[in-house]
XYZ file of C-alpha atoms in Angstrom:
305
model
C -0.160 -0.224 -0.322
C 1.504 2.839 -1.030
C 1.532 6.311 0.904
C 0.937 9.668 -1.081
C 0.338 13.279 0.998
C -2.228 14.043 -1.935
C -4.620 11.612 -3.910
C -6.739 13.222 -6.648
C -9.490 10.946 -8.095
C -10.158 12.553 -11.775
C -7.495 13.732 -14.328
C -9.991 16.250 -16.065
C -8.559 19.914 -15.440
C -9.528 20.928 -12.184
C -8.283 17.351 -11.199
C -4.741 18.348 -12.979
C -4.594 22.392 -11.826
C -5.041 20.733 -8.137
C -1.826 18.141 -8.673
C 0.042 21.244 -10.232
C -0.669 23.508 -7.301
C -0.262 20.538 -4.510
C 3.212 19.210 -6.261
C 4.598 23.107 -6.060
C 3.281 22.912 -2.548
C 6.332 20.516 -1.872
C 3.930 17.259 -1.262
C 3.995 13.793 -2.890
C 1.368 13.605 -5.735
C -1.226 11.038 -7.408
C -3.905 11.439 -9.701
C -6.184 8.360 -10.502
C -7.984 8.561 -13.523
C -9.808 5.524 -15.317
C -10.488 6.368 -18.836
C -7.729 9.495 -19.673
C -6.810 12.946 -18.848
C -8.661 15.675 -19.963
C -12.099 14.962 -18.770
C -15.152 16.490 -20.995
C -12.848 19.308 -22.321
C -11.079 16.653 -24.011
C -13.981 15.921 -26.258
C -14.370 19.766 -27.179
C -13.580 21.168 -30.758
C -12.804 24.553 -29.962
C -11.781 25.693 -26.286
C -12.638 29.840 -26.910
C -12.894 31.105 -23.553
C -9.379 30.407 -21.557
C -7.472 33.459 -21.071
C -4.250 34.133 -23.284
C -5.482 31.265 -25.550
C -7.610 32.790 -28.161
C -8.007 29.132 -29.426
C -7.534 25.268 -28.587
C -8.805 22.272 -29.078
C -10.038 20.423 -25.782
C -7.881 17.229 -26.669
C -4.619 19.949 -27.060
C -4.989 22.009 -24.259
C -5.788 18.499 -21.945
C -2.116 17.027 -23.834
C -0.266 20.578 -22.872
C -1.839 20.752 -18.941
C -1.030 16.845 -18.637
C 2.855 16.965 -19.940
C 3.207 19.897 -17.655
C 2.033 17.886 -14.406
C 4.275 14.699 -14.968
C 7.145 16.996 -16.375
C 7.033 18.318 -12.404
C 6.479 15.292 -10.630
C 2.907 13.976 -10.390
C 2.303 10.081 -10.410
C -0.525 9.260 -12.486
C -2.336 6.092 -12.752
C -4.902 4.405 -15.016
C -7.188 2.703 -12.874
C -10.897 3.035 -11.364
C -11.287 3.969 -7.524
C -13.883 1.753 -5.995
C -13.941 2.813 -2.547
C -13.034 5.602 -0.734
C -12.612 5.601 3.201
C -11.205 7.609 5.951
C -9.778 6.121 9.288
C -8.070 8.677 11.953
C -6.457 11.058 10.033
C -5.356 8.566 6.853
C -7.848 8.323 3.793
C -7.767 4.516 1.693
C -8.207 4.718 -1.493
C -9.017 1.044 -3.287
C -9.200 0.710 -7.023
C -9.996 -1.685 -9.492
C -5.983 -3.094 -8.842
C -4.208 -0.898 -6.021
C -5.180 0.226 -2.736
C -3.580 3.560 -1.587
C -3.047 5.795 1.508
C -3.140 10.002 2.102
C -3.947 12.482 4.316
C -5.619 14.869 1.934
C -7.725 13.261 -0.592
C -9.499 15.428 -3.708
C -12.699 14.091 -6.186
C -12.296 15.560 -9.206
C -14.654 12.896 -10.697
C -16.215 15.117 -13.328
C -19.349 13.547 -15.312
C -20.848 11.501 -17.585
C -23.085 11.485 -20.588
C -26.488 11.524 -20.320
C -28.418 8.891 -22.342
C -31.816 9.170 -24.015
C -32.421 5.642 -22.212
C -34.017 4.257 -25.781
C -34.526 0.879 -26.635
C -31.758 -0.199 -29.025
C -29.321 3.198 -27.709
C -26.616 1.291 -26.285
C -27.032 -1.630 -28.740
C -25.878 0.841 -31.436
C -23.065 2.765 -30.055
C -20.514 3.030 -31.902
C -22.771 1.523 -35.018
C -24.014 4.906 -35.709
C -24.633 6.067 -32.344
C -21.867 8.481 -30.603
C -21.717 11.077 -27.694
C -18.378 12.529 -28.720
C -18.188 14.364 -32.367
C -14.609 14.906 -31.606
C -13.611 11.186 -31.011
C -16.234 9.866 -34.002
C -16.870 12.672 -36.424
C -14.039 11.593 -38.875
C -16.194 8.196 -39.031
C -18.913 10.530 -41.379
C -17.243 12.458 -43.796
C -19.276 13.228 -46.377
C -22.631 11.556 -44.710
C -25.611 13.370 -43.391
C -25.772 13.401 -39.396
C -28.093 14.522 -36.793
C -27.191 16.385 -33.226
C -29.632 15.523 -30.350
C -29.342 18.571 -28.010
C -29.380 22.464 -27.079
C -27.228 23.373 -25.551
C -23.092 24.559 -26.222
C -21.574 20.720 -26.538
C -24.671 20.208 -29.171
C -23.621 23.564 -31.249
C -19.968 22.569 -30.871
C -20.638 19.647 -31.978
C -22.358 20.914 -34.834
C -20.009 23.069 -35.985
C -17.179 20.376 -36.090
C -19.339 18.019 -37.710
C -20.374 20.293 -40.691
C -16.686 20.960 -41.894
C -16.475 17.276 -42.644
C -20.080 15.584 -43.226
C -22.571 16.831 -45.737
C -25.279 17.975 -44.129
C -26.164 18.452 -39.888
C -29.532 18.406 -39.022
C -29.987 19.066 -34.922
C -32.534 18.539 -33.035
C -33.737 20.459 -29.675
C -36.270 19.723 -27.201
C -37.828 23.572 -26.861
C -37.742 26.400 -29.562
C -34.029 27.990 -29.044
C -30.687 27.162 -27.732
C -29.262 27.303 -24.019
C -26.169 28.075 -24.831
C -23.411 30.712 -25.855
C -25.006 33.730 -28.712
C -21.460 33.459 -30.603
C -22.192 29.450 -31.437
C -25.316 29.754 -32.441
C -24.739 32.660 -34.973
C -22.511 30.102 -36.564
C -24.812 27.503 -36.859
C -27.258 30.017 -38.747
C -24.267 30.984 -40.957
C -23.766 27.319 -42.012
C -25.406 26.216 -45.456
C -25.286 22.914 -44.280
C -26.555 22.961 -40.848
C -30.577 22.444 -40.279
C -32.174 23.385 -37.117
C -35.495 21.302 -36.228
C -36.622 22.712 -33.047
C -39.661 21.367 -30.241
C -39.072 17.439 -31.215
C -38.454 14.379 -28.937
C -36.478 11.472 -29.913
C -38.601 8.432 -29.363
C -37.382 5.721 -31.426
C -34.142 4.791 -33.062
C -34.284 2.477 -35.745
C -31.618 -0.534 -36.777
C -30.081 -3.568 -35.874
C -26.721 -4.191 -36.419
C -26.564 -0.521 -37.750
C -28.290 3.051 -37.380
C -31.311 3.243 -39.962
C -33.647 5.448 -38.726
C -34.543 7.946 -35.805
C -38.264 8.840 -35.552
C -39.190 12.244 -33.364
C -42.621 13.402 -32.204
C -43.253 17.055 -32.399
C -43.737 18.292 -29.153
C -46.010 20.998 -30.384
C -48.469 19.269 -33.233
C -47.454 15.730 -32.244
C -46.636 14.935 -35.655
C -44.076 12.284 -36.135
C -40.867 13.026 -38.305
C -38.434 10.672 -39.471
C -34.868 11.283 -40.470
C -32.665 8.914 -42.058
C -28.627 10.103 -40.319
C -25.618 7.578 -40.656
C -24.822 8.808 -37.260
C -26.495 10.341 -34.565
C -24.254 12.433 -32.016
C -26.275 12.588 -28.807
C -25.389 15.732 -26.687
C -27.574 16.576 -23.830
C -26.929 17.227 -21.039
C -23.875 15.002 -17.768
C -24.521 13.426 -14.732
C -22.308 12.988 -12.061
C -20.694 9.782 -10.554
C -20.747 10.181 -7.291
C -22.411 7.430 -5.005
C -19.037 5.770 -4.130
C -18.495 8.431 -1.385
C -21.883 8.939 -0.207
C -20.346 7.195 2.871
C -17.919 10.322 3.097
C -19.394 13.426 1.355
C -23.059 14.591 0.866
C -24.882 14.420 -1.600
C -27.542 16.754 -3.727
C -30.463 15.413 -5.067
C -29.025 15.612 -8.389
C -25.862 13.421 -7.042
C -23.391 16.242 -6.991
C -21.195 16.651 -3.731
C -21.784 19.788 -1.539
C -18.987 21.713 -0.645
C -18.013 24.569 1.615
C -16.517 27.916 0.374
C -12.737 26.304 0.762
C -13.772 23.304 -1.583
C -13.848 21.190 1.706
C -16.573 18.023 1.847
C -18.206 16.821 5.555
C -15.147 14.649 5.504
C -11.890 16.807 6.938
C -9.547 16.604 4.627
C -11.914 15.116 1.551
C -12.434 18.081 -0.965
C -14.298 18.125 -4.426
C -14.060 19.964 -7.199
C -14.740 20.282 -11.232
C -18.386 19.812 -12.374
C -18.616 16.877 -9.918
C -19.284 19.180 -7.153
C -22.819 21.322 -6.643
C -22.222 24.974 -8.587
C -23.886 26.800 -10.895
C -21.021 27.933 -13.595
C -19.894 24.929 -14.826
C -16.705 26.244 -17.065
C -13.053 25.026 -17.948
C -12.317 28.504 -15.810
C -14.213 27.891 -12.848
C -12.866 23.794 -13.110
C -9.174 25.321 -12.680
C -9.982 27.624 -9.896
C -11.815 24.845 -7.886
C -8.347 23.213 -8.427
C -6.006 26.125 -7.073
C -8.771 26.859 -4.373
C -8.537 22.605 -3.222
C -4.970 22.291 -3.431
C -4.181 25.576 -1.325
C -7.051 24.381 1.662
C -5.554 20.378 1.317
C -2.347 21.862 1.558
C -3.011 23.828 4.648
C -4.797 20.962 6.236
C -1.747 18.880 5.886
C 0.233 21.021 8.037
C -2.532 20.557 10.343
C -2.337 17.102 10.651
C 1.275 16.169 10.436
């Protein structure tokens, strides 16, 4: 069982910035990540709201931050955290491969893609259905594709896909977008993007591949069928915090509740980024969370020496 001063669960932007500030504080630091570094931002085709950088892909930005923290001496393990416990002043982190201990722990697990939960949805993932346009958009060059969603992610996906796909149809549940106006303006300027509003996806047709999509107009109750080669679902995200509920307080949606110091109800345990209850979820607020939590985590280590 290996000991670290600070263990960070999750290698999104929030977690990596917490690691950067912690290692600069002279402490031993481990980041444990289930999938890959970068979190949600890694799948964003463009980041244009990060100070000093006019435009960069989320993947490239993630790579830059990851290289920085590894060069500084942060340890990184690609493992799935199964349990988190605390006895006296020591946390135990159990993964699918190892156990680690630390005196300060930071949860930065972010969120996962929300599903529509229709029959066939999961069966056709990778066979016409995707939740990540930056990962799978290249498979639909010169094809007709559909994006379901009305927020920033859906609009960014549509704009990126429009550069390579033949046509892009965005289907929204309401009669407006819930995102940045600049993306909406760009969508209106794209000749190969079509927007269909006030529709709900009610049926996914296909056995070994996506054949068609059926929508219901929420105002007229009319049925609409379209036949894209690819469907990109971008309807939001949900947290994955249930495994920590023995040490943290969750709100009704499953987000971790913290104080202004980003500490949970367990002393020495912090939560940062999209996994915690907060009103604004942007890359800059994730970076801020990482800085604040690492500052108070370092203070906590001084108290429990």
